[in-house]
XYZ file of C-alpha atoms in Angstrom:
615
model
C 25.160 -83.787 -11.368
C 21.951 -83.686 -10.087
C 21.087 -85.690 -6.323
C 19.168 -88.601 -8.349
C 21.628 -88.621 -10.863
C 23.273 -89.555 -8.083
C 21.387 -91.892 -6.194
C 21.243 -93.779 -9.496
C 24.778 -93.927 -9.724
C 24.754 -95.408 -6.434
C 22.524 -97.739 -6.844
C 24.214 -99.244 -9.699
C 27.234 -99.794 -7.979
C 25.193 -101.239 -5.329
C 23.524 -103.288 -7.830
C 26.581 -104.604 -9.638
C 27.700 -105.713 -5.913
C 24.673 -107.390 -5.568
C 23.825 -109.407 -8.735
C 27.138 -109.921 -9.599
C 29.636 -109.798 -6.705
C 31.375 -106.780 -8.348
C 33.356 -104.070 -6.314
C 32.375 -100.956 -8.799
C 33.220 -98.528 -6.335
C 36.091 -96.627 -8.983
C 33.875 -97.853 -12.175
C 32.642 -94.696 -13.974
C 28.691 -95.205 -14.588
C 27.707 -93.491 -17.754
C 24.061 -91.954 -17.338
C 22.212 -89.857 -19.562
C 18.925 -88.465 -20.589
C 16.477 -91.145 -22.039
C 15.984 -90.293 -25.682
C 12.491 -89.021 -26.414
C 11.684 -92.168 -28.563
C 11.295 -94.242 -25.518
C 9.925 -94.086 -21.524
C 11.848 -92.732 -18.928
C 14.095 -90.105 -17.948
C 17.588 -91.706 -17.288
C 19.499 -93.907 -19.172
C 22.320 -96.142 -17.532
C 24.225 -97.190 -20.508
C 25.345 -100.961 -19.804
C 27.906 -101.752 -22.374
C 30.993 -100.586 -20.311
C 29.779 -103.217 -17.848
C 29.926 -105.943 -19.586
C 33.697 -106.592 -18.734
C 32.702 -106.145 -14.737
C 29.478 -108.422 -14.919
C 30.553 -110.749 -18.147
C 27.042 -110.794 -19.001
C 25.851 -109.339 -22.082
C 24.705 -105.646 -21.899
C 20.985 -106.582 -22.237
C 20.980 -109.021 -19.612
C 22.511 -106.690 -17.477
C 20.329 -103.790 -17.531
C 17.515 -106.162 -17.088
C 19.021 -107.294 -13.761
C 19.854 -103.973 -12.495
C 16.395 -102.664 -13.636
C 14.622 -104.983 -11.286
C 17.237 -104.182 -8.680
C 16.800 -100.312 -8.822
C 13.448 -100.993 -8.897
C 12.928 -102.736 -5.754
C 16.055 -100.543 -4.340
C 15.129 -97.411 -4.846
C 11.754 -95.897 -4.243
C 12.309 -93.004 -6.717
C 12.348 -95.908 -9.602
C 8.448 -96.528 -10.924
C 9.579 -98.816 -13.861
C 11.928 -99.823 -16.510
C 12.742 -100.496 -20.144
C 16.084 -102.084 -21.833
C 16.610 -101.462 -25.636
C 19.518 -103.363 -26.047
C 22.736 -101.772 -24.069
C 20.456 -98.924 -22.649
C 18.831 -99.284 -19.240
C 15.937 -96.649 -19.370
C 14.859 -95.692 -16.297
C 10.866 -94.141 -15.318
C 10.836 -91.805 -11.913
C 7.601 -91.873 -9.911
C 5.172 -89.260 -10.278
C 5.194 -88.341 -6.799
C 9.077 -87.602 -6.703
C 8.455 -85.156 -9.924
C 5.233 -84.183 -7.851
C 7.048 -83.432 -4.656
C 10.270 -81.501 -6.796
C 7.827 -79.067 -8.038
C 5.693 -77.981 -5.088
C 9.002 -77.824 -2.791
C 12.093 -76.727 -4.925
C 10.960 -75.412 -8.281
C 9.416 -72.604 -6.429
C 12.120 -70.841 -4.648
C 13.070 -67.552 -6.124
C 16.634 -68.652 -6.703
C 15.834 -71.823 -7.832
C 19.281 -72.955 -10.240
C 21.550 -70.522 -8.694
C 24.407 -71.559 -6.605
C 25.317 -70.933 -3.435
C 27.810 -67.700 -3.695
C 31.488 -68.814 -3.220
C 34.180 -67.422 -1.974
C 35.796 -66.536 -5.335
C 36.282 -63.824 -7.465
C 35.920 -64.127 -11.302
C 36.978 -60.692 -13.763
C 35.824 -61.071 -17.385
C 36.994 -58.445 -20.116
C 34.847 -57.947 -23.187
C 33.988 -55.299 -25.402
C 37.521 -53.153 -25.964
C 36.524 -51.388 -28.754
C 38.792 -48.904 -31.084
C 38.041 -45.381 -30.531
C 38.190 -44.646 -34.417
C 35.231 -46.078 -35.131
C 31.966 -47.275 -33.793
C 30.693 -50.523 -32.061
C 29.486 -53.297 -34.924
C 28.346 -56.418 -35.808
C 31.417 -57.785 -34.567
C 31.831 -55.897 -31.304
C 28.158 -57.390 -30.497
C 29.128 -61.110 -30.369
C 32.104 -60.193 -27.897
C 29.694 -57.921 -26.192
C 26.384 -60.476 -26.367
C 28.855 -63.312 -25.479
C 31.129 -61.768 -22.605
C 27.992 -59.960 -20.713
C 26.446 -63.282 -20.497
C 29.393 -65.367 -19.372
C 29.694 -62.553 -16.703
C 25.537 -63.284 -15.607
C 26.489 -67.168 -16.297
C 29.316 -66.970 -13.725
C 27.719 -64.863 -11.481
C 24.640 -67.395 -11.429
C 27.065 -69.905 -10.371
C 28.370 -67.898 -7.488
C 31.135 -66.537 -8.300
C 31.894 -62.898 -7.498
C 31.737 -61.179 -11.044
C 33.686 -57.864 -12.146
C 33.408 -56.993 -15.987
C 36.153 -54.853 -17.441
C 37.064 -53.639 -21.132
C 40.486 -52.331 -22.435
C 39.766 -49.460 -24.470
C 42.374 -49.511 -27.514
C 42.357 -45.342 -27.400
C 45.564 -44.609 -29.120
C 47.554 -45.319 -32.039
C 47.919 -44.843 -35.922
C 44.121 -45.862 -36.354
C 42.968 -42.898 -33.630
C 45.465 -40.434 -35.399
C 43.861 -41.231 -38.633
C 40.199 -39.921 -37.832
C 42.039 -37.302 -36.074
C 44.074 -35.885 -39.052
C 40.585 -36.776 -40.672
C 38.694 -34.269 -39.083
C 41.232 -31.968 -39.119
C 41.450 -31.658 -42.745
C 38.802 -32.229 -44.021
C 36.371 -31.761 -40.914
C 35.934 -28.262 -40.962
C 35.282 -27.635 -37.394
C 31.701 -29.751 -37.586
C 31.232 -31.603 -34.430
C 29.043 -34.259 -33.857
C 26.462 -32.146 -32.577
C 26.199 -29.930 -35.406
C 25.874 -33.069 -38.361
C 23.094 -34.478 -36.244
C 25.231 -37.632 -35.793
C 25.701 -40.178 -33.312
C 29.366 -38.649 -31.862
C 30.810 -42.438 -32.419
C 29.344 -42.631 -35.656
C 30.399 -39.018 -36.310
C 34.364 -40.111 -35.538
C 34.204 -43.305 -37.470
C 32.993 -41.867 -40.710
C 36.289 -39.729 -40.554
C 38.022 -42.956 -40.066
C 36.702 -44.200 -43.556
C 36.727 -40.600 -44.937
C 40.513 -40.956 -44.155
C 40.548 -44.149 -46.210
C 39.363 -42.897 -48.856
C 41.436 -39.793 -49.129
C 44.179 -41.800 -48.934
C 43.529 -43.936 -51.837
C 43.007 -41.101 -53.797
C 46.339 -40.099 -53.344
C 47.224 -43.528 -53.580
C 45.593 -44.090 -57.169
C 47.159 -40.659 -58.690
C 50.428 -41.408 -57.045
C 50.847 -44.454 -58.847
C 50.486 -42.521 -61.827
C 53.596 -40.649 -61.397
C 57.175 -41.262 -62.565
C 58.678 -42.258 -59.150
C 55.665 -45.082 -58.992
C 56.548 -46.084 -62.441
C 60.641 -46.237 -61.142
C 59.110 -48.362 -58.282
C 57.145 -50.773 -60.325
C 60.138 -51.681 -62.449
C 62.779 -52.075 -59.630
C 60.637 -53.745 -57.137
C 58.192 -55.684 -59.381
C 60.111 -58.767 -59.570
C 57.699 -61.775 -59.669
C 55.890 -59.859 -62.844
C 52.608 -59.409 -60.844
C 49.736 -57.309 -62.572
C 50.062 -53.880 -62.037
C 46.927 -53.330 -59.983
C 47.958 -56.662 -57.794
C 51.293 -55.180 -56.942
C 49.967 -51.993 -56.394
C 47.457 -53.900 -53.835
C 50.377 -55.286 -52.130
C 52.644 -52.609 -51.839
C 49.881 -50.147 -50.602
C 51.456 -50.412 -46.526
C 54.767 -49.882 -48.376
C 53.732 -46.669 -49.858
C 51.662 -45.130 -46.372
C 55.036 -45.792 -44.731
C 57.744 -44.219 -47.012
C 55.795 -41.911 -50.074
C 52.155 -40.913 -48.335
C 51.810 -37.375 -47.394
C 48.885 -38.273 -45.274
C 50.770 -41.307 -44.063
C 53.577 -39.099 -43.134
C 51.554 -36.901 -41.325
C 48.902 -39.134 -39.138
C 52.382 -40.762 -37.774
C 53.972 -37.030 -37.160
C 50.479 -37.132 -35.325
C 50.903 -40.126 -33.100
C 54.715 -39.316 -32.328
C 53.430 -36.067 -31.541
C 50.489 -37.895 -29.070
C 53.776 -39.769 -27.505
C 55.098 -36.540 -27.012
C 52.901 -34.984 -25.183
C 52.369 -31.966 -27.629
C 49.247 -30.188 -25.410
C 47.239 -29.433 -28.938
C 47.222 -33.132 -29.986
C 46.516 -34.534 -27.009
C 43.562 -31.798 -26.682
C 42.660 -32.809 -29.924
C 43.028 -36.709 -29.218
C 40.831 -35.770 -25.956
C 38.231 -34.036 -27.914
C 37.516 -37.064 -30.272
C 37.735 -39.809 -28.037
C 35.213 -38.263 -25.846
C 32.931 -38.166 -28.778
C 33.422 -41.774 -29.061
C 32.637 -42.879 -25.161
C 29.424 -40.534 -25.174
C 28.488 -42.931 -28.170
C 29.384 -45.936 -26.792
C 28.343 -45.671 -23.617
C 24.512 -44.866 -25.573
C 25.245 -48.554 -27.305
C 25.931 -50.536 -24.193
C 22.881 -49.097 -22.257
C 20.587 -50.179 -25.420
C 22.405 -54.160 -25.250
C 22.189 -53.794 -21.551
C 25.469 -54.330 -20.430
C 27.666 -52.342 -17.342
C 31.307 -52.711 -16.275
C 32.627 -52.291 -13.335
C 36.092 -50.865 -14.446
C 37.238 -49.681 -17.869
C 41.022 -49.918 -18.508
C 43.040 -47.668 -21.081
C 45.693 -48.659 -23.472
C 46.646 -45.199 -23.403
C 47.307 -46.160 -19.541
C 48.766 -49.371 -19.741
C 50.896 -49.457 -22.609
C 54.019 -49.215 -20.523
C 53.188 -51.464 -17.883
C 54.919 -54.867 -17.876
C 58.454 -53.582 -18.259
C 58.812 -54.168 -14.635
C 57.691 -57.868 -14.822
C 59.964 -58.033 -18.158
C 63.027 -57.248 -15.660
C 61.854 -59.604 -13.161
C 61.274 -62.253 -15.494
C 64.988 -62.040 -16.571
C 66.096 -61.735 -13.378
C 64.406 -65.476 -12.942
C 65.932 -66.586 -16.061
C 62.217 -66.979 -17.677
C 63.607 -64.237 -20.417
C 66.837 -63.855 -22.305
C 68.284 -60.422 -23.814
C 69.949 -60.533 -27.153
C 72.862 -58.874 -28.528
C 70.742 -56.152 -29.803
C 69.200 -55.434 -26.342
C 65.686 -56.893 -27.521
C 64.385 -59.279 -24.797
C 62.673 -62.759 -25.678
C 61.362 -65.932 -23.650
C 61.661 -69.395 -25.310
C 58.326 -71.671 -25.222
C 59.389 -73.983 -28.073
C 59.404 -76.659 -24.930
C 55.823 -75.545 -24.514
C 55.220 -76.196 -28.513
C 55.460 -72.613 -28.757
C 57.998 -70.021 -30.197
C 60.190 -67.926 -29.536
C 58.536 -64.492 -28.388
C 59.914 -61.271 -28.268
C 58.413 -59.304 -25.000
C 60.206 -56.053 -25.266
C 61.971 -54.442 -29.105
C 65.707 -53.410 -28.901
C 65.008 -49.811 -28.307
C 63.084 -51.084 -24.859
C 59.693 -50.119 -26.452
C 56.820 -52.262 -25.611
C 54.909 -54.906 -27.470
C 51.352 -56.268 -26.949
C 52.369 -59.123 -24.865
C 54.107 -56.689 -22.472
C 50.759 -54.768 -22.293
C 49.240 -57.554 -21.272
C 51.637 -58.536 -18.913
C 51.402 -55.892 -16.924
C 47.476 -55.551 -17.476
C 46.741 -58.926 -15.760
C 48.847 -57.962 -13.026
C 46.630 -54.592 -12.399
C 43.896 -56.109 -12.443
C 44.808 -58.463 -9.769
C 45.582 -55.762 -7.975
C 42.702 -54.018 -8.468
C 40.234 -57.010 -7.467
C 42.539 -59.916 -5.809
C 40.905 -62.241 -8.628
C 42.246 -66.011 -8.826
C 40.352 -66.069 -12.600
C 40.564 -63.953 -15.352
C 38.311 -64.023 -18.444
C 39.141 -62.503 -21.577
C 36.783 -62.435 -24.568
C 38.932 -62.387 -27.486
C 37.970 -63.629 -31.561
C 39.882 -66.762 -32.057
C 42.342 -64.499 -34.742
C 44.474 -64.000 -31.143
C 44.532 -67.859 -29.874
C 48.001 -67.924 -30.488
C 48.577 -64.794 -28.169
C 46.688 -65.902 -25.241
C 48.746 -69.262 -25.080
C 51.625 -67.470 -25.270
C 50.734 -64.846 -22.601
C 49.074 -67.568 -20.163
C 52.349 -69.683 -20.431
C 54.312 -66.859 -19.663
C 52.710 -66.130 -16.798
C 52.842 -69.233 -15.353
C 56.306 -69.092 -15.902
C 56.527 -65.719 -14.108
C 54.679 -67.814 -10.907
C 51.824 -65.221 -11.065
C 49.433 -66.022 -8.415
C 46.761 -65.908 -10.888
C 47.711 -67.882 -13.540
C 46.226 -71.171 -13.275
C 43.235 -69.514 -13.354
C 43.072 -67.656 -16.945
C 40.930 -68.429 -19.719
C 40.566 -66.997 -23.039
C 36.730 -67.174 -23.918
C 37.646 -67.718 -27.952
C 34.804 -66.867 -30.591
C 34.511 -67.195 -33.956
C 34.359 -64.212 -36.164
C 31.202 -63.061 -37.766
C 30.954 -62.790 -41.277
C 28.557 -60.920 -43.757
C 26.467 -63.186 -46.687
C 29.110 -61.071 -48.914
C 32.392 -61.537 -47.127
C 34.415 -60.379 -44.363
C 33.238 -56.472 -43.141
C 36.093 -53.922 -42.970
C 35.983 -51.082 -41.365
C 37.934 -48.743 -43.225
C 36.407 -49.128 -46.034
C 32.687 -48.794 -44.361
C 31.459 -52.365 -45.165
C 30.150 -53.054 -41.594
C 26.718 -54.017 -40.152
C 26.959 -50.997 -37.305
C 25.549 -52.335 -33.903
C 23.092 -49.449 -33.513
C 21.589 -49.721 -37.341
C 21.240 -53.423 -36.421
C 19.513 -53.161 -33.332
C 17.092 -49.926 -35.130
C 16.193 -53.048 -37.766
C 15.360 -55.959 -35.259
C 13.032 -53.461 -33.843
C 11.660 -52.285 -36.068
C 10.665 -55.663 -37.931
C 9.287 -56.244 -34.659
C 6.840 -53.772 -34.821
C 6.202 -54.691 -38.164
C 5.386 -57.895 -36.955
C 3.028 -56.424 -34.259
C 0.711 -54.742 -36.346
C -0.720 -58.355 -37.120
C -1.797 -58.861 -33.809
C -4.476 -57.210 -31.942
C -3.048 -58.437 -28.491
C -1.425 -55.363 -27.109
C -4.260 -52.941 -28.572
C -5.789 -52.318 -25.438
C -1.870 -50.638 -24.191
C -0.817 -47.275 -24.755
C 1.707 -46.491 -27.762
C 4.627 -46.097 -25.049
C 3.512 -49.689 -23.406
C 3.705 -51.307 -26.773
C 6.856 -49.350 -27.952
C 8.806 -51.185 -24.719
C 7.354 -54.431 -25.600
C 8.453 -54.633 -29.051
C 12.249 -52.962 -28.109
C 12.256 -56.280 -25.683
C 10.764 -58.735 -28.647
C 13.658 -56.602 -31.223
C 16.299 -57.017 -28.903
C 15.691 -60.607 -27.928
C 15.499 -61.586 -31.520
C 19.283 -59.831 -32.152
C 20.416 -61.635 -29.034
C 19.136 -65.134 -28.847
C 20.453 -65.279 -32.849
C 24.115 -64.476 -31.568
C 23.894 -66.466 -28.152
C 22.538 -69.749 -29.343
C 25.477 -70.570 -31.312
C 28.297 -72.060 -29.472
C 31.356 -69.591 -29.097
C 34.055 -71.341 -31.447
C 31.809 -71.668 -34.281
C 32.298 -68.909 -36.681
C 29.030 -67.025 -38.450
C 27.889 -65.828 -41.308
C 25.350 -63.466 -39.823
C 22.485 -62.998 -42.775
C 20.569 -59.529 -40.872
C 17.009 -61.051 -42.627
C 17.174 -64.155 -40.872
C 18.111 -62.375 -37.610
C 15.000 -60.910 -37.107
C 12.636 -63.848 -38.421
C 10.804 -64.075 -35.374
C 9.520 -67.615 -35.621
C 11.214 -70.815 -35.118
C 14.293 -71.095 -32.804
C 14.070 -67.177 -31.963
C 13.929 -65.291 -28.671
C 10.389 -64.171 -29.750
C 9.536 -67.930 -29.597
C 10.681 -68.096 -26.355
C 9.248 -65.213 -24.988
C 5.805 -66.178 -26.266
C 6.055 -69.240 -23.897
C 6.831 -66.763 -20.909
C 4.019 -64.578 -21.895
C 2.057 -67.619 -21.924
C 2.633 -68.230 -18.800
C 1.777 -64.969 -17.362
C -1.336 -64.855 -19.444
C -3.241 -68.083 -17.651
C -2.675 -66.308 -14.066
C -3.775 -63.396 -15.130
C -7.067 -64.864 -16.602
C -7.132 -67.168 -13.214
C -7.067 -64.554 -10.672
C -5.929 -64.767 -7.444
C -6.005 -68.846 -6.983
C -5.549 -71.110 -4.308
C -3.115 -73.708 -5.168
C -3.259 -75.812 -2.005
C -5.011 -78.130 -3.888
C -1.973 -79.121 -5.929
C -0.571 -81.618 -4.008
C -3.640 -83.352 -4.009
C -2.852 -84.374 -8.096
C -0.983 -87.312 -8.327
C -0.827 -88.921 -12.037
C 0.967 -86.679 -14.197
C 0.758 -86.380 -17.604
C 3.617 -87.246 -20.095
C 3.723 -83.696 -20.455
C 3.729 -82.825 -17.767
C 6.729 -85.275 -16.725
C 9.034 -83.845 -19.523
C 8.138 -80.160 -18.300
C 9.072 -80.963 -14.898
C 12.300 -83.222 -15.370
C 13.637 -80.099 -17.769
C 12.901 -77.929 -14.812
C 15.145 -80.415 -12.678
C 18.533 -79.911 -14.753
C 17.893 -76.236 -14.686
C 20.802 -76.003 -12.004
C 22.697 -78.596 -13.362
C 22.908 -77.043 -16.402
C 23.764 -73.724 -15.464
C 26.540 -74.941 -13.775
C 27.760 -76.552 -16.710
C 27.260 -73.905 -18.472
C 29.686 -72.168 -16.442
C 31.999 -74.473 -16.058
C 32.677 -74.311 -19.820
C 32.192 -70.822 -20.412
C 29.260 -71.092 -22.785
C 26.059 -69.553 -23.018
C 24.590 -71.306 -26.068
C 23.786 -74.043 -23.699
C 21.964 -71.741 -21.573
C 19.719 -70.544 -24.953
C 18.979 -73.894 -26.109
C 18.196 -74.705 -23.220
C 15.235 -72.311 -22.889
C 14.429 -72.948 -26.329
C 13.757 -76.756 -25.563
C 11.770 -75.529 -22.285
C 9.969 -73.200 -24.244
C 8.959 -75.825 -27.218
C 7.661 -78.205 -24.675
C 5.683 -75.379 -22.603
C 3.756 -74.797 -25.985
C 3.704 -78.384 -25.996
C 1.899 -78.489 -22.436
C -0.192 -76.122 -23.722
C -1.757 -77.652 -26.861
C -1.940 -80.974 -25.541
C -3.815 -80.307 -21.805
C -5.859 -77.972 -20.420
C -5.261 -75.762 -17.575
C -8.087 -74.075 -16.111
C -10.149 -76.003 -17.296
C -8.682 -79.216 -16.228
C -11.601 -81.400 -15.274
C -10.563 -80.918 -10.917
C -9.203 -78.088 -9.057
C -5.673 -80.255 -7.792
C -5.066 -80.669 -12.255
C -5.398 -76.762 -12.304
C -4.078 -75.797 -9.253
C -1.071 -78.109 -10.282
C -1.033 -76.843 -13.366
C -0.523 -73.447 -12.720
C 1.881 -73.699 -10.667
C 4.002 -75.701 -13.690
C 3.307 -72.554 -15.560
C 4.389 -70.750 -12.851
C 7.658 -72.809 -12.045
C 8.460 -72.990 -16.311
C 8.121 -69.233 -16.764
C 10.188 -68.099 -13.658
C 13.165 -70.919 -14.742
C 12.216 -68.987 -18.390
C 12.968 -65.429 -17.083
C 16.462 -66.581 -15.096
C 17.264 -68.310 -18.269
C 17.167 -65.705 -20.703
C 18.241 -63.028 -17.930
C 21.396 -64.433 -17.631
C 21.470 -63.897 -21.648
C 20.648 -60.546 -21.343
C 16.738 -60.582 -22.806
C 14.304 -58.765 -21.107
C 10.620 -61.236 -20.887
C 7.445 -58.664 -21.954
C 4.096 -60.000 -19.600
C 2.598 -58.832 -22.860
C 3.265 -59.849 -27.142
C-alpha cells in the first residue's frame, strides 16, 4: 500500500470518528483506483460503512468527502456516484512525487532484506531439446527470480537436470544403431537438436517393429487372450503398446539392458551417456543465453536420485512414516485430505518424492534459504502438496516457506505437442521466427536507415524477442494456452513491440531536445488530465511490484507496462512536449518522459526484454 493510500485510510477512520462518533480503528477501509469513467484517483467504497455510520452509503461519502477535504491537504476535490467516494489529489502532490521520487534510479525497488529466496525452473530432459513448453517455465521462472529480486530478496536460480533414465537410454541406443558414428558437428546440427532427433528416430523405429510385430502369430495369440472388452484391433493395439516395450520389444529390451547397465556403472555406457549429454548442455546452454537467463547452480538427477533415504529413516524414526510388511515405506496424509504415499518401493529403491526430499534439503544446505520456489506445470500439483506436507511433517526448517509456482500447459492450435513423435514448436525455431517477422516488419520503416546492418540486426533480435516474451508473460501463470506462433509475433496491439515503441518514444524527444535544463519544471503547476493518469501509474509502480511478488506473478508486472505504455502514447497524441507553449510545460514534460520510460525499462527488465533507444 502506497503512503497516501494510507493517509486516506487514516483519514477515514478519523472521519468516521468525527461525523459519526464511530471507533473504526479495526474496520477494514476498502480503497481502490477510481474507474476511468469518472474524476479522481481513489475510491473509498462506502457501502461496508453503512452498518458503522447507519447512514446510507451516499450520504456518507458525501460527509467524509468534505471531511478529507478540509483534513487532508493532499485532497483537491471530490465526487460520490452512489456507494463510491471518488477522491481528486492536488496537482502539486503529483507535481512534487515526480520531481523528488520518480527520479531515483531505483525508483520501485525495495529495500534488500535479509532473506534468501531459491527458485528452480527450466529442468529440462537431456533426450531432447528445449521447446515451446520449456519456454513458459523458463520465461515465467527467470522473471519471478528478477520479480523477487526487485523486491529484495536475495535470489539464487537453480534447475534439476532430469539426465538419466529410459528416455536418455533411448537416444542413446538411437545413435548407436542407427547413428553411425555422426556427431553433431559433422550433420551441421544444433548438438541438442542433434540428440533429440535420435530420441524421435527411436520412436519411430520402434513402431516399426511395433506395427510388423503385431502381424505375427504370438500378437495374434495375444489379441485373443487378452482382448477381452472386444476393442478394435488398432485401439487395443494403442493401449497395449507400453505392454509390448516391456515384455516382447527387442529395442525395448535393450534401451533398459542400457539403463541397468548406466546403474551399473559399465565404463562404455556411462562414456557413452557422457558423450550425449554433453551434446545436449553445449545446446542448451546456446538457448538460455539467446532468452537471457543464468543460474547460479544446476543440480543433477543423476546426483540426487539417492538422496532422501536418510530423511526416509529419520522420518520413521519420528513416526511421520510407516513400513509395511513388504518392507515398502509410506506416510499417511489422508488427515491432510491427501493419500496415502509411498516414499521408498519394497526393494529400498527410490521414488520421485524421495528425490525431492532429499533435493530440498541440499539446497538448504547449499544456500541457508527459508523459501524455495519451484516452477512446475500444474500436471504435478498433486506432488508438490504432497512433498510440502511432508516436509512440514519432517519439521524442516524450510518448510513454511515453499511454493510451487504452478503454470498451465501450453498447447498447439492442433493439440497437445509430443515429443517423441516430433510434434513440438522447438524454442530455438520459435525464437528464429519472432525475429525474423521482426525484420520483416522493419523493412516498412525508414527509421533505423541511417544505422549500420549490425545496429539494426540487435534492434530487431530485441523487438523478436520481446514479442515471444511479453506473449508468454502477460498471461497469468494458472491459465493454460493455446499458443497460435502467428499471433505471437503480431507486433501491434498488446505486444512487447507496443511497449517498446513507448520507451523509444521516450528516448527520441531527449534526443531531439538536447542537453536541457529542467529547473524550470517545478515552476508548472496545472497538470493536464494526462498528465495526472501518467503520473499516478508511475506512483503504484512500487506497490505493484511488490504485489507482484508477493503472489508470484509476472503478468501483473506486463500489464502493467502495457497500461503505462498505452497512456504514454496517450500523452503523446494529446499534448505537446517541446513545443509546449512555456519552458516549465516542457521542462516538466520531459522529465514525465523521462520518469515513464525509466519505470518502462525496470518493468520489462524484470521480464527479461531488452528496450532498443531505436525501432
Amino acid at each position: 500500500m502506497t503512503a497516501l493510500q494510507d493517509l486516506i485510510e487514516s483519514g477515514v477512520r478519523k472521519g468516521l470518528q468525527q461525523c459519526y462518533g464511530v471507533d473504526a480503528a479495526g474496520q477494514e477501509i476498502t480503497l481502490q483506483s477510481t474507474r476511468k469513467e469518472f474524476a479522481g484517483e481513489y475510491t473509498v467504497v462506502t457501502f461496508p460503512l453503512t452498518r458503522l455510520a447507519r447512514k446510507k452509503p451516499e450520504e456518507i461519502g458525501q460527509d467524509l468527502g468534505i471531511f478529507l477535504k478540509d483534513e487532508l491537504e493532499e485532497v483537491k476535490e471530490f465526487n460520490v456516484i452512489k456507494g463510491f467516494l471518488n477522491l481528486v489529489i492536488e496537482d502539486a502532490y503529483w507535481a512534487r512525487f515526480l520531481l523528488q521520487e520518480a527520479g531515483e534510479s531505483d525508483f520501485g525497488r525495495s529495500p534488500a532484506r535479509d532473506e534468501r529466496v531459491v527458485v528452480e525452473f527450466a529442468s529440462p530432459n537431456t533426450n531432447k531439446p528445449l521447446h515451446l513448453g520449456h519456454i513458459r517455465n523458463i520465461l515465467l521462472g527467470w522473471a519471478t527470480s528478477q520479480l523477487l529480486d526487485a523486491a529484495g530478496f536475495d535470489v539464487k536460480t537453480v534447475q534439476i537436470v532430469n539426465d538419466r533414465g529410459i528416455a536418455i537410454c533411448k537416444s542413446m541406443l538411437s545413435w548407436q544403431r542407427f547413428g553411425e558414428g555422426a556427431t553433431p558437428k559433422s550433420a551441421g546440427v544444433k548438438p541438442d537438436h542433434f540428440v533429440g532427433e535420435h530420441y524421435v528416430m527411436f520412436e519411430t523405429r520402434f513402431q516399426e517393429e511395433y506395427r510388423q510385430w503385431q502381424q505375427s502369430e504370438d500378437a495374434q495369440q495375444v489379441l485373443q487372450a487378452k482382448n477381452k472388452k472386444d476393442l478394435p484391433e488398432k485401439e487395443f493395439w494403442k493401449g497395449y503398446k507400453n505392454t509390448y516395450f516391456n515384455n516382447f520389444s527387442d529395442l525395448g529390451a535393450a534401451a533398459k539392458e542400457m539403463l541397468l547397465k548406466w546403474e551399473q556403472g559399465d565404463p562404455e555406457t556411462v562414456a557413452l551417456w557422457n558423450k550425449m549429454n554433453g551434446w545436449v548442455y553445449e545446446g542448451f546452454d546456446e538457448t538460455y543465453e539467446r532468452l537471457g537467463v543464468r543460474f547460479d547452480k544446476l543440480y543433477y538427477e543423476s546426483q540426487t536420485y539417492l538422496l532422501g533415504k536418510d530423511m526416509v529413516e529419520s522420518g520413521l524414526e519420528k513416526g511421520v512414516f510407516y513400513r509395511k510388511e513388504d518392507g515398502s515405506v509410506f506416510v499417511d496424509l489422508t488427515d491432510a485430505k491427501l493419500d496415502e504415499k509411498a516414499i521408498l518401493r519394497a526393494d529400498g529403491t527410490s521414488l520421485y518424492i524421495t528425490q525431492d526430499l532429499g533435493t530440498a534439503r541440499l539446497r538448504y544446505d547449499d544456500f541457508g534459504a527459508t523459501r524455495m520456489v519451484y516452477t512446475v506445470a500444474d500436471e504435478q500439483n498433486y506432488h508438490f502438496q504432497v512433498l510440502f506436507e511432508i516436509l512440514k511433517r519432517l519439521g524442516e526448517p524450510y518448510a513454511d516457506g515453499l511454493f510451487h509456482l504452478s503454470y498451465g500447459m501450453v498447447d498447439l492450435p492442433t493439440g497437445r505437442m509430443k515429443s517423441r513423435e516430433g510434434t513440438v514448436v522447438d524454442a530455438d525455431d520459435l525464437m528464429d521466427e519472432v525475429i525474423q517477422e521482426a525484420y520483416q516488419s522493419s523493412l516498412e520503416r525508414e527509421s533505423t536507415s541511417d544505422l549500420s546492418e549490425e545496429e539494426r540486426r540487435e534492434i530487431i533480435r530485441k523487438i523478436g524477442m520481446a514479442a515471444l516474451k511479453f506473449q508468454i508473460i502477460k498471461v497469468g501463470p494458472q491459465k493454460r494456452m493455446v499458443f497460435d506462433p502467428k499471433e505471437s509475433v503480431d507486433l501491434q496491439g498488446q505486444t512487447g513491440p507496443y511497449v517498446q515503441n513507448a520507451f523509444v518514444r521516450t528516448r527520441a524527444v531527449w534526443r531531439k531536445a538536447g542537453s536541457p535544463d529542467l529547473a524550470a519544471a517545478s515552476e508548472y503547476t496545472t497538470l493536464e488530465p494526462t498528465e495526472r493518469e501518467l503520473i499516478s501509474q508511475l506512483y503504484a509502480y512500487p506497490t505493484l511490484l511488490r504485489d507482484a511478488a508477493e503472489n508470484y506473478d509476472p503478468s501483473l508486472v506486463a500489464m502493467y507496462c502495457y497500461e503505462l505504455a498505452k497512456n504514454l502514447h496517450k500523452f503523446w497524441h494529446d499534448v505537446s512536449i517541446l513545443n509546449a507553449g512555456s519552458e516549465a510545460a516542457t521542462a516538466f514534460r520531459l522529465r514525465l518522459c523521462q520518469s515513464v520510460g525509466n519505470v518502462l525499462e525496470s518493468g520489462m527488465g524484470i521480464l527479461g526484454i531488452e528496450m532498443p533507444e531505436r525501432m
